[in-house]
Amino acid sequence: MQENDIKNAENGTDERPLTRIQKRNREAILDAALEVFSAQGFRGATLDQIAAQAGLSKPNLLYYFPSKEAIHTALLSGLMDIWLAPLHAMNPDGDPRDEIMTYMRRKLEMSREMPRESRLFANEILQGAPRMIEGIEGDLKTLVDTKAAVIQHWVDAGRLAPVDPYHLIFSIWALTQHYADFDVQVRAVLGPGHDPFAEAGNFLEMLFGRLLAP
Amino acid sequence: MQENDIKNAENGTDERPLTRIQKRNREAILDAALEVFSAQGFRGATLDQIAAQAGLSKPNLLYYFPSKEAIHTALLSGLMDIWLAPLHAMNPDGDPRDEIMTYMRRKLEMSREMPRESRLFANEILQGAPRMIEGIEGDLKTLVDTKAAVIQHWVDAGRLAPVDPYHLIFSIWALTQHYADFDVQVRAVLGPGHDPFAEAGNFLEMLFGRLLAP
DNA sequence: ATTTTGTTTGACCGACCGGTCAGGTTTTAT
DNA sequence: ATAAAACCTGACCGGTCGGTCAAACAAAAT
């Protein structure tokens, strides 16, 4: 007989620890799926494309994930936390302008270093967020509500120019993610010899600097 | 015998004038295609969806347009002019701040009244603009270059706060289109009882007012 | 009234889609 | 060494994809 009831101490579900091969292939699949989903959207992407990108056969993909849907869900849920981290890090006890400027800088940095993730989210929301609306109405709204209240307190205390906290946050999202999501357009318009993200950094420093000045 | 060589005076191609039925059905198809393409992207959309939305049979679609690709192209080329119109209307002889604020207001108005068109463009650019890169590198870049030069002259003449003209235009695009493209997210975060576009109007008036103040 | 032209559709095609499965191969545990 | 477990694949399945076509139908011109 065989000891079979392995319990994972972290979550109580019965999961065996991942083998080297499982770890390597799951990562390869998720990376390939990020590449393809972010460039094609969910419906536009195919398992064959993802398999080819990952260097695996299609049946082998489905050995590690039960369905196309499951791969997509795994990507989105894994990314939600990463995406919210910079906003989560905004400190109510810090200096108002510093905190908001730091948040903006971190979001721009994420756009530069994780453009595929940004485009994955953009694709999903553009298409009505059918597989993400729960997380948006839940975790995301809760976090934004919390941080918007913090900003509102700063405004009420006269420590910040009077701005609508929600639309301030939206403006940071819009401006920073634009450089990842519309990268092709930005580069085509600017032409060669430009560093869009570096220029955006300077521009956004000035824009938000002026917006938040008392 | 029949007089058959009808020449269109406008472009020299031999096109008969459109029938009432042709006009009606072409419009129905393009409207349905806008609905579906903007919500699903090119690859994600199907001819059956478009046909159903238009109230026509699939073969009948292909009686009016030779292919899925042709419908998409017709939509994009028809929309490019509409999309560029507000920027085109920016008057070099007008008051700098008025001209830029008016441009921002028109873009926000377009986001409110033509969200499907905005999402169609967003989908295309997100996915690398494979069917639009020509127009972006051509007409769009040319127009932006021209207007950026105008803005730069305003800055050089001290009539406007010193801003990078290209990124000023990008910021207007990002902020106004965000409310159309990410409508689902914006509404989910704000919750019920909000008019996102009205609030955005107020917020952007203040934001660009402060940015452009001398 | 009839012929010509324009419009519409059901049936169908090959290609591709997500997903399955039996069986082979490699790795790991004993 | 060998048995068990984990890993991988070619062949295949039913459904959907974009697109075709012959034939029926409707509108307009004569």
Coordinates of C-alpha atoms (C1' of nucleotides) in Angstrom, one line a residue:
Chain A
M1 CA 0.0 0.0 0.0
Q2 CA 0.9 3.6 -0.5
E3 CA 0.6 6.7 1.7
N4 CA -1.8 8.7 -0.3
D5 CA -3.5 11.3 1.8
I6 CA -1.0 14.1 1.4
K7 CA -2.4 17.2 2.9
N8 CA -1.0 20.6 2.0
A9 CA -0.5 22.5 5.3
E10 CA -1.1 25.9 3.7
N11 CA -4.6 25.4 2.4
G12 CA -5.9 22.1 3.5
T13 CA -6.5 20.8 0.0
D14 CA -4.8 17.5 -0.9
E15 CA -2.1 18.6 -3.2
R16 CA 1.2 16.8 -3.7
P17 CA 4.2 19.1 -3.9
L18 CA 5.2 20.1 -7.4
T19 CA 7.9 18.2 -9.1
R20 CA 10.7 20.0 -10.9
I21 CA 9.1 19.2 -14.3
Q22 CA 5.7 20.4 -13.1
K23 CA 7.1 23.7 -11.9
R24 CA 9.1 24.2 -15.1
N25 CA 6.2 23.4 -17.5
R26 CA 3.5 25.2 -15.6
E27 CA 5.7 28.3 -15.7
A28 CA 6.4 27.8 -19.4
I29 CA 2.7 27.4 -20.1
L30 CA 1.6 30.5 -18.1
D31 CA 4.4 32.6 -19.7
A32 CA 3.4 31.4 -23.2
A33 CA -0.3 32.0 -22.4
L34 CA 0.4 35.5 -21.2
E35 CA 2.2 36.2 -24.5
V36 CA -0.7 34.9 -26.6
F37 CA -3.7 36.0 -24.6
S38 CA -2.3 39.5 -24.2
A39 CA -1.8 39.8 -27.9
Q40 CA -5.0 38.1 -29.1
G41 CA -7.6 38.2 -26.3
F42 CA -9.2 35.1 -24.9
R43 CA -11.3 34.1 -27.9
G44 CA -8.6 35.1 -30.4
A45 CA -6.0 32.9 -28.8
T46 CA -5.7 29.2 -29.5
L47 CA -4.3 26.3 -27.6
D48 CA -2.0 25.5 -30.5
Q49 CA -0.5 29.0 -30.4
I50 CA 0.1 28.7 -26.7
A51 CA 1.5 25.2 -27.0
A52 CA 3.9 26.2 -29.8
Q53 CA 5.0 29.3 -27.8
A54 CA 5.6 27.1 -24.7
G55 CA 7.4 24.4 -26.7
L56 CA 5.0 21.7 -25.7
S57 CA 2.4 19.6 -27.5
K58 CA -1.3 20.6 -27.2
P59 CA -2.3 17.4 -25.3
N60 CA 0.6 18.1 -22.9
L61 CA -0.8 21.5 -22.2
L62 CA -4.1 19.9 -21.2
Y63 CA -2.1 17.5 -18.9
Y64 CA -1.2 20.5 -16.8
F65 CA -4.3 22.5 -17.1
P66 CA -7.8 21.1 -17.6
S67 CA -8.9 23.7 -20.2
K68 CA -8.1 26.9 -22.0
E69 CA -10.4 28.7 -19.6
A70 CA -8.4 27.3 -16.6
I71 CA -5.1 28.7 -18.0
H72 CA -6.7 32.1 -18.5
T73 CA -8.2 32.1 -15.0
A74 CA -4.9 31.0 -13.5
L75 CA -3.2 34.0 -15.2
L76 CA -5.8 36.5 -14.2
S77 CA -6.1 35.5 -10.5
G78 CA -2.3 35.3 -10.2
L79 CA -2.0 38.8 -11.7
M80 CA -4.7 40.6 -9.7
D81 CA -2.5 40.7 -6.5
I82 CA 0.5 42.0 -8.4
W83 CA -1.5 44.6 -10.1
L84 CA -3.0 45.9 -6.9
A85 CA 0.2 45.8 -4.9
P86 CA 1.4 49.4 -5.6
L87 CA -2.0 50.9 -4.6
H88 CA -2.0 48.7 -1.5
A89 CA 1.4 50.1 -0.6
M90 CA 0.1 53.6 -0.4
N91 CA 0.6 54.7 3.2
P92 CA -2.1 56.7 4.9
D93 CA 0.5 58.0 7.4
G94 CA 2.9 59.2 4.7
D95 CA 3.1 62.6 3.0
P96 CA 0.1 62.9 0.7
R97 CA 1.9 64.2 -2.4
D98 CA 4.8 61.8 -1.9
E99 CA 2.5 58.8 -1.6
I100 CA 0.5 59.7 -4.7
M101 CA 3.6 60.5 -6.8
T102 CA 5.2 57.2 -5.6
Y103 CA 2.1 55.3 -6.6
M104 CA 2.2 56.9 -10.0
R105 CA 5.9 56.1 -10.5
R106 CA 5.3 52.5 -9.5
K107 CA 2.4 52.1 -11.9
L108 CA 4.5 53.5 -14.7
E109 CA 7.3 51.2 -13.8
M110 CA 4.9 48.3 -14.0
S111 CA 3.7 49.4 -17.4
R112 CA 7.3 49.4 -18.6
E113 CA 8.3 46.1 -17.1
M114 CA 5.1 44.2 -17.4
P115 CA 3.4 45.4 -20.6
R116 CA 2.0 42.0 -21.4
E117 CA 0.2 41.8 -18.1
S118 CA -1.2 45.3 -18.7
R119 CA -2.4 44.3 -22.1
L120 CA -4.0 41.1 -20.7
F121 CA -6.0 43.1 -18.3
A122 CA -6.9 45.7 -20.9
N123 CA -8.1 43.0 -23.3
E124 CA -10.3 41.5 -20.6
I125 CA -11.8 44.8 -19.5
L126 CA -12.3 46.0 -23.0
Q127 CA -14.3 42.9 -23.8
G128 CA -16.6 43.5 -20.8
A129 CA -14.4 41.7 -18.2
P130 CA -16.6 38.5 -18.4
R131 CA -14.0 36.5 -16.5
M132 CA -12.8 39.2 -14.1
I133 CA -15.9 41.2 -13.1
E134 CA -16.0 39.4 -9.8
G135 CA -12.5 40.5 -8.8
I136 CA -13.2 44.1 -10.0
E137 CA -16.4 44.5 -8.1
G138 CA -14.8 42.7 -5.1
D139 CA -11.1 43.1 -4.2
L140 CA -10.4 46.0 -6.6
K141 CA -13.4 48.1 -5.6
T142 CA -12.8 47.5 -1.9
L143 CA -9.1 48.5 -2.2
V144 CA -9.9 51.6 -4.2
D145 CA -12.7 52.6 -1.8
T146 CA -10.3 52.4 1.0
K147 CA -7.5 54.4 -0.6
A148 CA -10.0 56.9 -2.0
A149 CA -11.2 57.6 1.5
V150 CA -7.6 58.1 2.6
I151 CA -7.1 60.6 -0.2
Q152 CA -10.3 62.3 0.7
H153 CA -9.1 62.8 4.2
W154 CA -5.9 64.4 2.9
V155 CA -8.0 66.8 0.9
D156 CA -10.3 67.6 3.8
A157 CA -7.3 68.3 6.0
G158 CA -6.1 70.7 3.4
R159 CA -2.9 68.7 2.8
L160 CA -3.7 68.2 -0.9
A161 CA -5.4 70.2 -3.6
P162 CA -9.1 69.4 -3.9
V163 CA -9.4 66.5 -6.3
D164 CA -11.9 63.8 -6.8
P165 CA -10.0 60.7 -5.3
Y166 CA -11.6 58.2 -7.7
H167 CA -10.9 60.1 -10.8
L168 CA -7.4 60.9 -9.6
I169 CA -6.8 57.1 -9.3
F170 CA -8.4 56.6 -12.7
S171 CA -6.1 59.2 -14.2
I172 CA -3.1 57.4 -12.9
W173 CA -4.3 54.2 -14.4
A174 CA -5.2 55.7 -17.7
L175 CA -1.9 57.6 -18.1
T176 CA 0.5 54.9 -17.0
Q177 CA -1.2 52.0 -18.7
H178 CA -1.6 53.9 -21.9
Y179 CA 2.1 53.6 -22.5
A180 CA 1.9 49.8 -22.2
D181 CA -1.4 49.2 -23.9
F182 CA -0.9 51.6 -26.8
D183 CA 2.8 51.1 -27.1
V184 CA 2.6 50.4 -30.8
Q185 CA 0.8 53.7 -31.4
V186 CA 3.0 55.7 -29.1
R187 CA 6.2 54.5 -30.8
A188 CA 4.7 54.9 -34.3
V189 CA 3.8 58.5 -33.6
L190 CA 7.0 59.5 -31.8
G191 CA 9.2 57.8 -34.5
P192 CA 12.6 56.2 -33.8
G193 CA 15.1 57.6 -31.3
H194 CA 12.7 58.0 -28.4
D195 CA 12.3 56.3 -25.0
P196 CA 8.6 56.6 -24.5
F197 CA 8.7 55.5 -20.8
A198 CA 11.5 57.8 -19.9
E199 CA 9.7 60.8 -21.5
A200 CA 6.4 59.7 -19.9
G201 CA 8.1 59.7 -16.6
N202 CA 9.2 63.3 -16.9
F203 CA 5.8 64.4 -18.3
L204 CA 3.8 62.7 -15.6
E205 CA 6.0 64.1 -12.8
M206 CA 5.1 67.6 -14.1
L207 CA 1.5 66.8 -14.7
F208 CA 0.8 65.4 -11.3
G209 CA 3.1 67.8 -9.6
R210 CA 1.0 70.7 -10.9
L211 CA -2.3 68.9 -10.2
L212 CA -1.5 68.1 -6.6
A213 CA 0.2 71.4 -5.7
P214 CA -1.8 73.2 -2.9
Chain B
M1 CA -27.7 46.0 -75.8
Q2 CA -27.2 47.7 -72.5
E3 CA -25.2 50.7 -71.5
N4 CA -22.8 49.1 -69.0
D5 CA -19.8 51.2 -68.5
I6 CA -21.0 53.4 -65.7
K7 CA -18.1 55.5 -64.5
N8 CA -18.2 57.1 -61.1
A9 CA -17.3 60.8 -61.5
E10 CA -15.7 61.0 -58.1
N11 CA -13.0 58.4 -58.2
G12 CA -13.0 57.0 -61.8
T13 CA -13.9 53.5 -60.7
D14 CA -16.8 51.9 -62.4
E15 CA -19.4 51.7 -59.6
R16 CA -23.1 51.8 -60.0
P17 CA -25.0 54.0 -57.6
L18 CA -26.2 52.2 -54.4
T19 CA -29.7 50.8 -54.3
R20 CA -31.9 51.7 -51.3
I21 CA -31.6 48.1 -50.1
Q22 CA -27.8 48.1 -50.6
K23 CA -27.5 51.3 -48.5
R24 CA -29.7 49.9 -45.7
N25 CA -28.0 46.6 -45.5
R26 CA -24.5 47.9 -45.8
E27 CA -25.2 50.2 -42.9
A28 CA -26.8 47.4 -40.9
I29 CA -23.8 45.2 -41.4
L30 CA -21.3 47.9 -40.5
D31 CA -23.2 48.7 -37.4
A32 CA -23.5 45.1 -36.4
A33 CA -19.8 44.5 -37.1
L34 CA -18.9 47.6 -35.0
E35 CA -20.9 46.1 -32.1
V36 CA -19.2 42.7 -32.4
F37 CA -15.6 43.6 -33.4
S38 CA -15.5 46.2 -30.6
A39 CA -16.6 43.7 -28.0
Q40 CA -14.6 40.7 -29.2
G41 CA -11.7 41.9 -31.3
F42 CA -11.1 40.7 -34.9
R43 CA -10.2 37.1 -34.3
G44 CA -12.7 36.7 -31.5
A45 CA -15.6 37.9 -33.6
T46 CA -17.5 35.6 -36.0
L47 CA -19.5 36.2 -39.1
D48 CA -22.4 34.4 -37.6
Q49 CA -22.4 36.8 -34.7
I50 CA -22.3 39.8 -37.0
A51 CA -25.0 38.3 -39.3
A52 CA -27.3 37.6 -36.3
Q53 CA -26.7 41.2 -35.0
A54 CA -27.5 42.6 -38.4
G55 CA -30.6 40.4 -38.9
L56 CA -29.2 38.9 -42.0
S57 CA -28.0 35.4 -43.1
K58 CA -24.3 34.7 -43.2
P59 CA -24.2 34.2 -47.0
N60 CA -26.1 37.5 -47.4
L61 CA -23.3 39.2 -45.4
L62 CA -20.8 37.9 -47.9
Y63 CA -23.0 39.2 -50.8
Y64 CA -22.3 42.7 -49.6
F65 CA -18.7 42.3 -48.4
P66 CA -16.2 39.9 -49.9
S67 CA -14.8 38.7 -46.5
K68 CA -14.6 39.2 -42.8
E69 CA -11.4 41.1 -43.3
A70 CA -13.1 43.5 -45.8
I71 CA -15.8 44.4 -43.2
H72 CA -13.2 45.1 -40.6
T73 CA -11.1 47.2 -43.0
A74 CA -14.2 49.2 -44.1
L75 CA -15.0 50.0 -40.5
L76 CA -11.4 51.1 -39.7
S77 CA -10.8 53.2 -42.7
G78 CA -14.2 54.9 -42.3
L79 CA -13.5 55.6 -38.7
M80 CA -10.0 57.0 -39.0
D81 CA -11.2 60.3 -40.4
I82 CA -13.9 60.7 -37.7
W83 CA -11.4 59.9 -35.0
L84 CA -8.9 62.5 -36.2
A85 CA -11.4 65.3 -36.8
P86 CA -11.2 66.9 -33.4
L87 CA -7.4 67.2 -33.6
H88 CA -7.7 68.4 -37.1
A89 CA -10.0 71.2 -35.9
M90 CA -7.4 72.6 -33.5
N91 CA -6.8 76.1 -34.8
P92 CA -3.2 77.4 -34.8
D93 CA -4.5 81.0 -34.8
G94 CA -6.8 80.5 -31.7
D95 CA -6.0 80.9 -28.1
P96 CA -3.6 78.1 -27.0
R97 CA -5.4 77.1 -23.8
D98 CA -8.8 77.4 -25.4
E99 CA -7.8 75.2 -28.4
I100 CA -6.3 72.5 -26.2
M101 CA -9.2 72.5 -23.7
T102 CA -11.7 72.4 -26.6
Y103 CA -9.8 69.4 -28.1
M104 CA -9.9 67.6 -24.8
R105 CA -13.7 68.3 -24.5
R106 CA -14.4 67.0 -28.0
K107 CA -12.4 63.9 -27.4
L108 CA -14.2 63.2 -24.1
E109 CA -17.5 63.8 -25.9
M110 CA -16.5 61.3 -28.6
S111 CA -15.7 58.7 -25.9
R112 CA -19.2 59.2 -24.4
E113 CA -21.1 59.1 -27.7
M114 CA -18.9 56.6 -29.7
P115 CA -17.6 54.1 -27.1
R116 CA -17.9 51.2 -29.6
E117 CA -15.6 53.1 -32.0
S118 CA -13.2 53.8 -29.2
R119 CA -13.0 50.2 -28.2
L120 CA -12.6 49.0 -31.8
F121 CA -9.5 51.2 -32.1
A122 CA -8.3 50.1 -28.7
N123 CA -8.7 46.4 -29.6
E124 CA -6.8 46.9 -32.8
I125 CA -3.9 48.8 -31.3
L126 CA -3.7 46.5 -28.3
Q127 CA -3.2 43.6 -30.6
G128 CA -0.4 45.3 -32.4
A129 CA -2.5 47.2 -35.0
P130 CA -1.8 44.6 -37.7
R131 CA -4.6 46.1 -39.9
M132 CA -4.0 49.8 -39.0
I133 CA -0.3 50.3 -38.6
E134 CA -0.2 51.9 -42.1
G135 CA -2.8 54.6 -41.1
I136 CA -1.1 55.2 -37.8
E137 CA 2.4 55.7 -39.3
G138 CA 0.8 57.7 -42.1
D139 CA -2.1 60.1 -41.6
L140 CA -2.2 59.9 -37.9
K141 CA 1.6 60.6 -37.4
T142 CA 1.5 63.4 -40.0
L143 CA -1.4 65.1 -38.3
V144 CA 0.1 64.7 -34.8
D145 CA 3.5 66.0 -36.0
T146 CA 1.7 69.1 -37.5
K147 CA -0.3 69.9 -34.3
A148 CA 2.6 69.1 -32.0
A149 CA 4.6 71.7 -33.9
V150 CA 1.8 74.2 -33.4
I151 CA 1.8 73.5 -29.7
Q152 CA 5.6 73.8 -29.5
H153 CA 5.4 77.2 -31.1
W154 CA 2.8 78.3 -28.5
V155 CA 5.2 77.1 -25.8
D156 CA 8.2 78.8 -27.4
A157 CA 6.2 82.0 -27.6
G158 CA 5.5 81.8 -23.8
R159 CA 1.8 81.5 -24.4
L160 CA 1.6 78.1 -22.8
A161 CA 3.3 76.3 -19.9
P162 CA 6.3 74.3 -21.1
V163 CA 4.9 70.9 -21.9
D164 CA 6.0 68.2 -24.3
P165 CA 3.5 68.5 -27.1
Y166 CA 3.4 64.8 -28.0
H167 CA 2.9 63.6 -24.5
L168 CA 0.3 66.3 -23.9
I169 CA -1.6 64.8 -26.8
F170 CA -1.1 61.3 -25.5
S171 CA -2.4 62.3 -22.1
I172 CA -5.6 63.6 -23.7
W173 CA -6.0 60.4 -25.6
A174 CA -5.3 58.3 -22.5
L175 CA -7.6 60.1 -20.2
T176 CA -10.6 60.6 -22.5
Q177 CA -10.5 57.1 -24.1
H178 CA -10.0 55.5 -20.7
Y179 CA -13.7 56.3 -19.9
A180 CA -14.9 54.5 -23.0
D181 CA -12.5 51.6 -23.1
F182 CA -12.5 50.8 -19.4
D183 CA -16.1 51.7 -18.9
V184 CA -16.9 48.4 -17.2
Q185 CA -14.2 48.9 -14.7
V186 CA -14.9 52.6 -14.0
R187 CA -18.6 51.9 -13.4
A188 CA -17.8 48.8 -11.2
V189 CA -15.4 50.9 -9.0
L190 CA -17.6 53.9 -8.8
G191 CA -20.7 51.9 -8.0
P192 CA -24.3 52.9 -8.9
G193 CA -25.5 56.5 -8.9
H194 CA -22.6 58.0 -10.8
D195 CA -22.3 59.6 -14.2
P196 CA -18.7 58.8 -15.1
F197 CA -18.5 61.1 -18.1
A198 CA -19.9 64.1 -16.3
E199 CA -17.5 63.6 -13.4
A200 CA -14.6 63.0 -15.8
G201 CA -15.5 66.3 -17.5
N202 CA -15.1 68.2 -14.3
F203 CA -11.9 66.4 -13.3
L204 CA -10.2 66.9 -16.7
E205 CA -11.2 70.6 -16.8
M206 CA -9.2 71.0 -13.5
L207 CA -6.4 68.7 -14.5
F208 CA -5.6 70.3 -17.8
G209 CA -6.4 73.8 -16.4
R210 CA -3.7 73.4 -13.9
L211 CA -1.3 71.7 -16.3
L212 CA -1.6 74.5 -18.9
A213 CA -1.6 77.5 -16.6
P214 CA 1.3 79.7 -17.3
Chain C
dA1 C1' -46.1 41.0 -69.5
dT2 C1' -41.8 39.6 -69.5
dT3 C1' -37.1 39.8 -69.1
dT4 C1' -33.2 41.5 -66.8
dT5 C1' -31.0 42.7 -62.7
dG6 C1' -30.5 42.5 -57.9
dT7 C1' -31.3 40.0 -53.5
dT8 C1' -31.6 36.0 -50.4
dT9 C1' -30.9 31.4 -48.7
dG10 C1' -30.1 26.1 -47.5
dA11 C1' -26.8 23.0 -48.2
dC12 C1' -22.3 22.3 -48.2
dC13 C1' -16.9 22.5 -48.0
dG14 C1' -12.2 22.1 -46.1
dA15 C1' -9.8 24.1 -42.2
dC16 C1' -9.3 24.8 -37.6
dC17 C1' -11.1 24.8 -32.9
dG18 C1' -11.0 22.8 -27.9
dG19 C1' -10.7 18.6 -26.0
dT20 C1' -10.1 13.2 -25.4
dC21 C1' -7.9 8.8 -25.1
dA22 C1' -5.1 4.7 -25.5
dG23 C1' -0.8 3.6 -25.2
dG24 C1' 4.2 4.6 -25.1
dT25 C1' 8.2 6.8 -22.6
dT26 C1' 10.7 8.7 -18.8
dT27 C1' 11.4 9.5 -14.0
dT28 C1' 11.1 8.2 -9.3
dA29 C1' 10.4 5.2 -5.2
dT30 C1' 11.2 0.8 -3.3
Chain D
dA1 C1' 16.1 -4.3 -10.5
dT2 C1' 11.6 -3.4 -10.9
dA3 C1' 7.3 -1.7 -10.0
dA4 C1' 4.8 2.4 -9.7
dA5 C1' 4.0 7.0 -10.7
dA6 C1' 4.5 10.8 -13.6
dC7 C1' 5.0 12.6 -18.2
dC8 C1' 4.2 12.8 -23.2
dT9 C1' 2.2 12.1 -27.8
dG10 C1' -0.3 10.6 -32.4
dA11 C1' -4.5 9.9 -33.8
dC12 C1' -8.9 11.2 -33.4
dC13 C1' -13.7 13.5 -32.2
dG14 C1' -17.7 16.6 -32.7
dG15 C1' -18.4 21.4 -33.3
dT16 C1' -17.5 25.8 -35.3
dC17 C1' -14.9 28.7 -38.4
dG18 C1' -14.8 31.6 -43.0
dG19 C1' -16.4 31.1 -47.3
dT20 C1' -18.8 29.0 -51.8
dC21 C1' -22.5 27.9 -54.8
dA22 C1' -26.7 26.7 -57.3
dA23 C1' -31.0 27.9 -57.2
dA24 C1' -35.0 30.4 -55.6
dC25 C1' -37.0 34.8 -54.9
dA26 C1' -38.0 39.9 -55.4
dA27 C1' -37.6 44.4 -57.7
dA28 C1' -37.0 47.2 -61.6
dA29 C1' -36.7 48.2 -66.4
dT30 C1' -38.5 47.3 -70.9

